Amino acid sequence: MNGHAILYTGVTLAFWSTILIVGICYTIFDLGFRFDVAWFLTETSPFMWANLGIGLAISLSVVGAAWGIYITGSSIIGGGVKAPRIKTKNLVRYFPYIACILNFSGTTPETIGARNYQAGYSMFGAGLTVGFSNLFCGICVGIVGSGAALADAQNASLFVKILIVEIFGSAIGLFGVIVAILQTSKVKMGD
Amino acid sequence: MADMKVPGRGCTAALAVLLTFSALGRCAEQVPLIMWSSEGSATTSPSPPAAGHVVSGDQLESYLRAALSSSPHNVLLFMQERLSVDDFTMYGGVFGNKQDSSFTNLEAALQSSTTSLVLPAVDSLATGEVTGLLQEQLDTSPLYMDPETLAQLRLNASVATLLVFRLPYGTGVDMMSTKDVLSGNDDVIGQVMNIMNSQSVPYTAVYTALSASRTIEDVPLSLHSVGRSLLQSRQKISPPVEFQEKGSTCILLWAENLNVELLRSGKWERHDLAPMTFGESSRVKLSGSFCNASHSRLVLNYENVLNFRSFKLIFAMSQRHYKVSARRWFTMDQVVLEYDGQKATFNASRYVYAPAEYSYRCESVSSFRYAQLFPHSDKDRANQWRLSFDDFQIQGFNVTGQDFSYASDCASFFTPGIWMGLFTSLLMVLILTYGLHMILQLRTMDRFDDPKGPAISVPQTE
């Protein structure tokens, strides 16, 4: 096994053994009632979830875009040695994201209200949706773009045909944005 | 020793004096008392006490009476400021170094006397009163003397005299000065003995002290025993408030403070109900309380709190089975203040809950600081009140015996903040791991590497 595999198995082992030992301790001391998922979900602040959603949306979209460019770019560099004309046509990026503003005051579930908890969790979900869909969209567009660049280097008329396939790839990201808008449409802001 | 009649009133008077002394709360010290006389037969000497026995005032009086009934009436009392048996051990030359002894004259006197009594442990309160005891038994007042004045005194065998020699005890820091002082006292004893022998007057001598020079606390004097104990537990803990229904305890409540504050004309007026509720001075009535299988209600009735004639503090609790967790939980639903016909209600069920078999305990149950009590509504009178209960523990169901069950504390091991931090950190660590994995996988292109070929040369000049 190489070093990476050892590291990952070690970390996973430590994580699961910690969970196991903590669980056994809770069971032995009859403190199982302290394991309370509802308490965790109501006591943690909705702000945290919303912020995580926003942060993940932006960061994962950026990762997707970067990865796509990396894939396309390496092909353009390779193909551009023999066919320099391809270099400007293929840098299509797709970088949508969604962010909305959550504003409320309150410290107890009654004053925060179920609505705002839902807002926090919805924004977390929406952020994940947008982030991951943009991530894979970016990778997809990158791979297709790389193929387009190399085909374009061979035969200039092929570029537009392959661009159509690239549009399908971009649609993935668009679908993600639409779903996220649907998720956050029910989010009511304020008290 | 000649017989002597003992005055009857000496006993009660001595007892009264000793009782007043003990009422002052002096701690028990043990002082040795040595008595010897120049005449008398060995058969009439009293038996010494058992080892380790501390002679009390009554016993000392009986010893003295017995000794003086058969001995001469010239009593020499050497009253040292302080003395302990340890002084004999330290300065008496008992470790084979007889020449360093500070009590040579005392030893010689004891050996040359026919009757002697050594009481190694007498209650210091009693030895302090020896002067008075002897005064009563001899029916004469004491004369405070030193050897020079004794030499000028003509003593008579038929007249009872009580001669008191006050001897100091060194207060120096080092041992040598104490030794010197004791040696000096011993010289005084020797001189007195010589004078008495030269006058050939029969005498009885008593050597003792007012208090002990070293006290060994073998009885725990403070509240905590010799074993280990927490600093916090030194205070007296009063038992919890119990409400009993049909003979068995149903509700238990304990708190260190039960502070209620009312906003009156712009100022908060505060009152602590705990002294009236717990302990010996509790004046709380529990009428109105009840408990059944599903609901409990503890009503604490007070009078004259914050200028209200009647004041009630009510804890309303309920328990039921919850399907999702498949166990019974109890919650404290409301804390109600009823005062002079008015009512202030706080909701408490959000935070005050515990499994039904356990009690709930929290360091601070209050309505304004990390609040667990919330006014029932915005218009409720509870908005004018502030409650703060410190070290609060309550149990409303499943009470066995008179003690609380296991206390489910309000402070959990992981707080919400810790959980949020752990979750976010875990997420970022995962992202970091992923990124690191990718970066560590990068390899440079080595397709055209040729280790055997010529090295690349980069010319510096064009």
XYZ file of C-alpha atoms in Angstrom:
653
model
C 0.000 0.000 0.000
C 1.264 3.406 -0.777
C 1.385 6.250 1.695
C -1.984 7.694 0.771
C -3.806 4.476 1.389
C -2.183 4.063 4.774
C -3.097 7.613 5.735
C -6.688 7.294 4.696
C -7.217 3.952 6.345
C -5.633 5.262 9.508
C -7.834 8.335 9.638
C -10.960 6.349 8.903
C -10.062 3.819 11.567
C -9.497 6.575 14.149
C -12.771 8.223 13.284
C -14.879 5.107 13.496
C -13.199 3.815 16.612
C -13.814 7.150 18.346
C -17.465 6.953 17.411
C -17.632 3.360 18.619
C -15.971 4.037 21.962
C -18.058 7.122 22.653
C -21.166 5.141 21.822
C -20.179 2.300 24.124
C -19.523 4.733 26.956
C -22.897 6.361 26.530
C -24.552 2.959 26.576
C -22.715 1.648 29.596
C -23.481 4.667 31.756
C -27.122 4.716 30.690
C -26.646 8.131 29.165
C -28.126 7.117 25.858
C -30.774 9.766 26.303
C -28.100 12.378 25.793
C -27.685 11.320 22.164
C -30.335 13.633 20.879
C -30.454 14.460 17.189
C -33.386 16.804 17.665
C -31.420 18.747 20.243
C -28.539 19.024 17.818
C -30.741 20.278 15.016
C -32.622 22.801 17.146
C -29.720 24.068 19.186
C -27.249 24.627 16.369
C -27.781 27.951 14.768
C -29.505 28.179 11.365
C -26.914 30.768 10.498
C -24.273 28.083 10.474
C -26.203 25.959 8.027
C -26.980 28.870 5.757
C -23.401 30.015 5.745
C -22.156 26.541 5.001
C -24.565 26.340 2.104
C -23.388 29.610 0.651
C -19.763 28.775 1.187
C -20.057 25.354 -0.364
C -21.992 26.714 -3.316
C -19.312 29.179 -4.205
C -16.322 27.036 -3.448
C -17.534 23.910 -5.186
C -18.534 25.886 -8.260
C -15.087 27.380 -8.373
C -13.507 23.975 -8.086
C -15.642 22.714 -10.945
C -14.765 25.624 -13.126
C -11.097 25.272 -12.368
C -11.069 21.606 -13.066
C -12.823 22.115 -16.370
C -10.400 24.740 -17.444
C -7.497 22.530 -16.456
C -8.760 19.722 -18.649
C -9.575 21.925 -21.621
C -6.480 23.989 -21.221
C -4.095 21.072 -21.346
C -5.639 19.914 -24.596
C -5.535 23.380 -26.090
C -1.887 23.692 -25.198
C -1.112 20.350 -26.754
C -3.209 20.889 -29.869
C -2.182 24.479 -30.265
C 1.348 23.498 -31.102
C 0.278 22.399 -34.546
C -2.926 24.429 -34.897
C -2.599 27.760 -33.100
C -6.047 28.939 -34.187
C -7.878 26.881 -31.570
C -6.663 28.729 -28.579
C -9.208 31.484 -28.276
C -12.371 29.611 -29.073
C -12.538 27.038 -26.374
C -12.493 28.700 -23.050
C -16.118 28.443 -22.150
C -16.769 28.714 -18.511
C -19.910 28.136 -16.642
C -20.039 29.635 -13.243
C -23.482 30.180 -11.842
C -24.167 30.371 -8.159
C -26.938 31.496 -5.984
C -26.898 33.344 -2.742
C -29.699 34.848 -0.778
C -29.764 36.833 2.357
C -31.037 35.441 5.605
C -31.835 37.875 8.321
C -33.571 37.166 11.569
C -33.109 37.748 15.263
C -33.915 35.326 18.020
C -32.319 32.774 20.238
C -34.972 30.233 21.087
C -36.838 27.961 18.729
C -40.015 29.807 19.522
C -38.612 33.179 18.656
C -36.546 31.906 15.763
C -39.517 30.059 14.471
C -39.725 26.918 12.436
C -39.638 29.048 9.328
C -36.141 30.235 9.989
C -34.848 26.806 10.833
C -36.250 25.697 7.514
C -34.528 28.653 5.944
C -31.180 27.625 7.342
C -31.509 24.022 6.288
C -32.874 24.935 2.873
C -29.974 27.205 2.215
C -27.583 24.483 3.239
C -29.280 22.104 0.849
C -29.427 24.636 -1.921
C -25.790 25.451 -1.504
C -24.861 21.792 -1.708
C -27.036 21.356 -4.767
C -25.536 24.251 -6.630
C -22.036 23.479 -5.550
C -21.949 19.846 -6.557
C -23.870 20.300 -9.754
C -21.516 23.045 -10.810
C -18.583 20.930 -9.863
C -19.573 18.092 -12.132
C -20.793 20.438 -14.801
C -17.414 22.090 -14.858
C -15.615 18.769 -15.156
C -17.960 17.674 -17.910
C -17.605 20.856 -19.889
C -13.880 20.654 -19.464
C -13.637 17.162 -20.899
C -15.942 17.985 -23.770
C -14.041 21.175 -24.415
C -10.805 19.292 -24.555
C -12.285 16.965 -27.145
C -13.597 19.950 -29.058
C -10.221 21.606 -29.071
C -8.478 18.545 -30.430
C -11.167 17.952 -33.068
C -10.946 21.594 -34.007
C -7.248 21.229 -34.477
C -7.869 18.417 -36.898
C -10.769 19.943 -38.821
C -12.086 23.456 -38.326
C -15.660 22.583 -39.261
C -16.016 20.172 -36.369
C -15.854 22.842 -33.692
C -19.456 23.979 -33.884
C -20.763 20.409 -33.884
C -18.974 19.530 -30.730
C -20.014 22.789 -29.136
C -23.569 21.473 -29.186
C -22.497 18.631 -26.903
C -20.853 21.163 -24.672
C -24.160 22.969 -24.295
C -25.706 19.763 -22.941
C -22.983 19.699 -20.355
C -23.699 23.252 -19.340
C -27.322 22.347 -18.891
C -26.314 20.207 -15.939
C -25.208 23.283 -14.056
C -28.303 25.110 -15.077
C -30.511 22.352 -13.741
C -28.685 22.616 -10.448
C -29.367 26.323 -10.257
C -33.034 25.828 -11.009
C -33.382 23.244 -8.272
C -31.610 25.504 -5.801
C -33.946 28.359 -6.669
C -36.852 26.032 -6.014
C -35.353 25.063 -2.660
C -34.833 28.626 -1.524
C -38.100 29.961 -2.922
C -39.914 28.926 0.261
C -37.320 30.691 2.391
C -39.018 33.604 4.118
C -36.668 36.218 5.314
C -36.964 38.127 8.571
C -39.073 37.625 11.696
C 0.327 12.154 106.330
C -2.080 13.761 108.765
C -5.817 13.615 108.240
C -7.659 16.672 107.131
C -11.307 17.588 106.783
C -12.322 18.714 103.351
C -14.713 21.630 102.979
C -17.900 20.511 101.276
C -18.446 23.453 99.048
C -15.189 23.025 97.175
C -16.698 20.462 94.796
C -19.542 22.476 93.359
C -17.540 25.658 93.198
C -14.763 23.966 91.289
C -17.278 22.434 88.900
C -18.890 25.780 88.250
C -15.544 27.372 87.559
C -14.572 24.556 85.227
C -17.868 24.786 83.354
C -17.462 28.482 82.766
C -14.003 27.861 81.474
C -15.193 25.169 79.110
C -17.947 27.449 77.892
C -15.271 29.782 76.599
C -14.418 27.089 74.104
C -10.790 26.448 74.853
C -9.511 23.365 73.187
C -8.576 20.367 75.274
C -4.901 20.396 76.215
C -3.088 17.981 78.420
C -0.669 19.185 81.076
C 1.294 16.916 83.380
C 1.080 17.300 87.128
C 3.710 15.950 89.476
C 3.178 15.850 93.211
C 5.519 14.648 95.900
C 5.809 15.091 99.612
C 8.501 14.815 102.193
C 6.567 12.635 104.572
C 3.925 9.996 104.376
C 3.953 6.293 103.740
C 3.957 4.636 100.390
C 0.793 2.668 101.109
C -1.404 5.706 101.202
C -0.252 7.125 97.905
C -3.033 7.146 95.356
C -2.903 4.808 92.370
C -1.816 6.438 89.146
C -4.331 6.639 86.329
C -4.412 4.264 83.384
C -2.094 5.063 80.514
C -3.583 7.534 78.096
C -6.326 8.583 80.478
C -6.818 12.309 80.686
C -7.530 13.305 84.240
C -10.509 15.591 84.509
C -11.132 18.305 87.023
C -13.198 16.126 89.321
C -10.641 13.384 89.367
C -7.854 15.863 89.991
C -9.743 17.233 92.918
C -10.206 13.800 94.392
C -6.510 13.070 93.908
C -5.551 16.264 95.663
C -7.999 15.660 98.461
C -6.702 12.160 98.975
C -3.126 13.335 98.894
C -3.647 16.245 101.235
C -5.672 14.189 103.675
C -2.570 12.259 104.526
C 0.226 14.742 103.965
C 1.667 17.916 105.481
C -0.151 21.122 104.977
C 2.667 23.173 103.648
C 1.984 23.035 99.985
C 4.494 24.316 97.493
C 2.921 24.900 94.123
C 5.342 25.362 91.243
C 3.115 26.809 88.570
C 4.892 27.019 85.257
C 3.488 29.026 82.405
C 3.427 26.073 80.030
C 4.429 22.451 80.260
C 3.897 19.286 78.305
C 5.090 15.731 78.644
C 7.098 16.383 75.481
C 9.260 18.825 77.412
C 10.415 15.992 79.618
C 11.138 13.940 76.533
C 13.064 16.670 74.807
C 14.960 18.234 77.677
C 14.997 15.477 80.279
C 18.087 13.697 79.052
C 16.099 10.528 78.390
C 18.140 9.379 75.425
C 21.048 8.245 77.516
C 22.329 11.797 77.973
C 21.510 12.194 81.623
C 24.056 14.951 81.965
C 22.012 17.201 79.627
C 18.861 16.868 81.652
C 17.119 20.045 82.691
C 15.177 18.356 85.483
C 17.898 17.026 87.734
C 16.566 18.645 90.886
C 13.056 17.534 90.116
C 14.174 13.975 89.632
C 16.173 14.068 92.817
C 13.200 15.425 94.724
C 10.936 12.732 93.361
C 13.352 10.005 94.190
C 13.966 11.267 97.668
C 10.322 11.697 98.471
C 8.419 8.848 99.955
C 5.164 9.410 98.166
C 4.839 10.801 94.730
C 2.132 11.025 92.162
C 2.736 11.607 88.474
C -0.253 12.451 86.325
C 1.087 12.762 82.768
C -2.141 14.076 81.284
C -4.435 16.376 83.151
C -6.967 18.582 81.457
C -5.406 22.020 81.177
C -8.578 23.639 82.392
C -8.206 21.721 85.618
C -4.532 22.491 86.143
C -5.263 26.135 85.669
C -7.541 25.870 88.648
C -5.175 23.983 90.914
C -4.444 27.152 92.841
C -8.107 27.627 93.556
C -8.612 23.978 94.450
C -5.737 23.947 96.880
C -6.886 27.232 98.307
C -10.260 25.788 99.106
C -8.963 22.519 100.429
C -6.421 24.192 102.681
C -8.742 27.075 103.479
C -5.925 29.555 103.135
C -5.001 32.140 100.587
C -1.984 31.603 98.357
C 1.282 33.467 98.822
C 3.196 34.217 95.680
C 6.875 33.729 96.388
C 10.303 33.198 94.952
C 13.278 31.470 96.625
C 14.668 34.638 98.209
C 11.465 35.490 99.993
C 11.035 31.850 100.997
C 14.406 31.893 102.728
C 13.203 34.756 104.904
C 9.950 33.052 105.794
C 9.601 31.030 108.938
C 7.339 28.062 108.234
C 5.360 26.202 110.804
C 4.318 22.593 110.451
C 0.930 23.121 112.092
C -0.234 26.084 110.016
C -1.510 25.376 106.524
C 0.236 27.441 103.906
C 0.037 27.563 100.185
C 3.162 28.939 98.551
C 2.991 29.503 94.826
C 6.108 29.872 92.689
C 5.442 31.164 89.221
C 7.900 29.816 86.708
C 8.236 31.118 83.176
C 8.437 29.156 79.976
C 10.729 30.252 77.197
C 9.241 31.835 74.157
C 12.458 31.845 72.239
C 12.664 30.637 68.712
C 15.460 28.141 69.205
C 15.506 25.214 71.513
C 18.401 26.395 73.598
C 16.537 29.222 75.246
C 13.714 26.935 76.276
C 16.230 24.545 77.715
C 17.861 27.351 79.616
C 14.543 28.482 80.992
C 13.674 24.979 82.121
C 17.050 24.592 83.703
C 16.500 27.863 85.508
C 13.131 26.648 86.741
C 14.764 23.477 87.896
C 17.292 25.509 89.831
C 14.436 27.318 91.527
C 12.891 23.991 92.497
C 16.245 22.836 93.808
C 16.707 25.966 95.900
C 13.234 25.678 97.344
C 13.794 22.043 98.183
C 17.040 22.897 99.898
C 15.405 25.639 101.916
C 12.568 23.362 102.938
C 14.981 20.596 103.882
C 17.126 23.008 105.828
C 14.134 24.211 107.748
C 13.087 20.563 108.111
C 9.483 21.422 107.613
C 7.276 18.767 106.041
C 5.839 19.832 102.727
C 3.930 18.683 99.731
C 5.069 19.974 96.371
C 3.081 20.164 93.173
C 4.680 20.914 89.816
C 2.294 21.736 86.985
C 1.451 24.407 84.466
C -1.378 26.613 83.314
C -1.471 25.340 79.763
C 0.283 22.895 77.502
C 3.362 23.905 75.596
C 2.529 21.569 72.763
C -0.956 20.538 71.789
C -1.625 17.429 69.817
C -5.020 17.453 68.261
C -6.171 13.914 68.481
C -9.789 14.906 68.382
C -10.984 16.563 65.208
C -11.924 20.005 66.256
C -13.282 21.389 63.057
C -16.243 20.225 61.107
C -14.377 18.019 58.655
C -12.707 14.833 59.747
C -9.137 13.755 59.222
C -10.018 12.223 55.880
C -10.045 14.099 52.648
C -12.966 16.247 51.785
C -13.790 18.784 49.138
C -13.338 22.396 50.072
C -16.827 23.102 48.886
C -18.421 20.521 51.113
C -17.320 22.099 54.387
C -20.495 24.072 54.677
C -23.487 22.480 56.223
C -25.815 21.191 53.528
C -29.433 21.352 54.472
C -31.735 18.605 53.268
C -34.051 19.181 50.324
C -37.648 20.225 50.575
C -39.796 17.110 50.516
C -43.430 16.872 49.700
C -44.988 13.656 50.938
C -48.213 12.199 49.796
C -49.657 9.222 51.621
C -46.491 8.803 53.633
C -44.020 8.494 50.801
C -41.942 11.271 49.373
C -43.208 12.485 46.070
C -41.392 15.703 45.165
C -37.900 16.820 46.084
C -36.442 20.271 45.607
C -33.117 21.774 46.535
C -31.409 25.003 45.651
C -28.653 27.115 47.078
C -30.426 30.375 46.255
C -33.968 31.106 45.168
C -33.706 34.735 44.152
C -36.789 36.572 43.021
C -36.569 40.138 41.824
C -39.400 42.524 41.138
C -39.161 45.686 39.109
C -40.787 48.374 41.224
C -40.659 52.010 40.249
C -37.639 51.536 38.071
C -35.593 49.520 40.550
C -35.140 45.800 40.956
C -35.940 44.601 44.452
C -34.484 41.235 45.265
C -35.277 38.622 47.848
C -33.697 35.236 48.479
C -36.238 32.626 49.468
C -33.716 29.877 50.209
C -33.132 30.583 53.927
C -36.874 30.406 54.489
C -37.128 27.195 52.535
C -34.225 24.981 53.549
C -32.551 24.211 56.807
C -33.526 24.680 60.404
C -34.980 28.131 59.888
C -37.384 27.015 57.186
C -40.839 28.486 57.483
C -42.265 27.309 54.203
C -45.610 25.548 53.923
C -46.341 23.113 51.149
C -50.131 23.290 51.130
C -51.600 23.103 47.681
C -49.005 20.665 46.403
C -50.053 17.414 44.856
C -48.601 14.645 42.789
C -50.070 11.871 40.728
C -48.731 9.615 38.032
C -48.623 12.225 35.310
C -48.543 15.638 37.012
C -46.760 17.067 40.018
C -47.094 20.441 41.549
C -44.978 21.827 44.341
C -46.341 24.927 46.014
C -44.105 26.860 48.375
C -46.109 29.275 50.518
C -44.398 32.222 52.098
C -45.539 35.294 53.956
C -44.282 38.837 53.769
C -42.038 38.594 50.787
C -41.233 41.884 49.062
C -44.143 43.502 50.901
C -46.648 40.973 49.632
C -48.737 39.372 52.316
C -48.993 36.017 50.636
C -46.424 34.761 48.181
C -46.398 31.420 46.430
C -43.723 29.846 44.291
C -45.176 26.997 42.267
C -43.329 24.393 40.196
C -45.583 22.501 37.822
C -44.194 19.344 36.275
C -45.535 16.628 34.083
C -44.288 13.367 32.655
C -45.371 11.229 29.745
C -44.142 8.678 27.287
C -42.540 9.957 24.104
C -42.808 7.678 21.116
C -39.707 8.629 19.174
C -37.277 8.100 22.033
C -39.393 5.286 23.486
C -38.988 6.386 27.061
C -40.705 8.515 29.660
C -39.491 12.046 30.152
C -40.538 14.620 32.693
C -40.562 18.344 32.074
C -40.986 21.292 34.340
C -43.761 23.024 32.472
C -44.164 26.228 34.407
C -42.811 28.236 37.277
C -45.591 30.409 38.643
C -45.450 33.238 41.153
C -48.716 34.013 42.877
C -48.701 37.046 45.067
C -51.690 38.861 46.549
C -54.057 37.554 43.942
C -51.804 38.235 40.967
C -49.964 35.720 38.883
C -46.708 35.633 36.925
C -46.005 32.588 34.780
C -42.748 31.399 33.293
C -42.441 28.592 30.781
C -39.651 26.207 31.546
C -40.307 23.119 29.474
C -37.819 23.969 26.787
C -34.757 23.380 28.894
C -35.879 21.794 32.134
C -36.401 18.186 31.211
C -34.911 14.876 32.137
C -35.767 11.192 31.840
C -38.580 10.417 34.240
C -36.452 8.204 36.478
C -33.837 10.892 37.081
C -33.746 14.300 38.666
C -32.886 17.512 36.883
C -30.038 19.585 38.150
C -28.629 22.821 36.834
C -26.081 25.281 38.159
C -28.239 28.253 37.205
C -31.916 28.288 36.308
C -32.789 31.872 35.637
C -34.909 34.065 33.475
C -32.293 36.539 32.382
C -28.857 34.982 32.268
C -28.553 32.006 29.901
C -32.273 31.943 30.382
C -34.126 28.723 30.930
C -37.306 30.411 32.130
C -39.292 32.523 29.700
C -42.369 34.623 30.380
C -45.512 32.909 29.270
C -46.403 35.748 26.952
C -45.324 39.271 26.159
C -48.061 40.738 28.304
C -47.638 38.408 31.240
C -46.700 39.876 34.602
C -43.636 37.669 34.458
C -41.962 40.363 32.417
C -41.643 42.420 35.598
C -39.970 39.614 37.467
C -36.534 38.094 37.328
C -35.910 34.673 38.780
C -32.553 33.146 39.424
C -32.141 29.806 41.132
C -28.576 28.683 41.840
C -27.523 25.032 42.117
C -31.087 23.979 41.478
C -32.186 20.354 41.638
C -35.714 19.055 41.344
C -37.422 15.724 40.979
C -41.132 15.306 40.658
C -41.623 11.634 39.850
C -40.242 8.238 40.722
C -38.762 9.397 43.997
C -37.384 6.458 45.960
C -36.448 7.195 49.524
C -35.544 10.701 50.535
C -32.659 11.311 48.190
C -32.549 12.502 44.648
C -32.039 9.972 41.890
C -29.197 10.360 39.438
C -28.983 14.008 38.460
C -29.290 14.686 34.762
C -27.285 17.857 34.500
C -28.201 20.689 32.200
C -24.596 21.038 31.112
C -23.849 18.407 28.512
C -20.449 17.245 27.475
C -20.702 18.716 23.975
C -22.396 22.078 23.811
C -24.116 23.297 20.652
C -21.169 25.517 19.922
C -18.770 22.614 20.165
C -20.886 20.580 17.827
C -21.052 23.381 15.298
C -17.335 23.844 15.444
C -16.680 20.145 15.093
C -19.002 19.816 12.134
C -17.574 22.760 10.257
C -14.023 21.766 11.028
C -14.677 18.246 9.853
C -16.049 19.534 6.588
C -13.057 21.765 5.992
C -10.659 18.998 6.886
C -12.334 16.762 4.335
C -11.969 19.404 1.674
C -8.365 19.920 2.658
C -7.705 16.210 2.491
C -9.181 15.997 -0.950
C -7.113 18.875 -2.190
C -3.948 17.547 -0.624
C -4.564 14.175 -2.185
C -4.796 15.702 -5.616
C -1.744 17.869 -5.217
C 0.345 15.030 -3.900
C -0.623 13.034 -6.962
C 0.916 15.452 -9.391
C 3.786 14.091 -11.267
C 6.099 15.879 -13.566
C 6.483 14.561 -17.025
C 9.391 12.229 -17.273
C 8.757 10.785 -20.710
C 11.710 12.477 -22.280
C 14.078 12.178 -19.349
C 17.330 10.575 -20.310
C 19.698 10.144 -17.421
C 22.467 8.990 -19.664
C 22.190 11.886 -22.101
C 23.926 15.201 -21.862
C 22.663 17.601 -19.192
C 20.765 20.681 -20.282
C 22.886 23.758 -20.321
C 21.364 27.164 -20.062
C 23.780 29.762 -21.347
C 23.974 32.906 -19.261
C 24.757 35.155 -22.159
C 22.785 35.467 -25.325
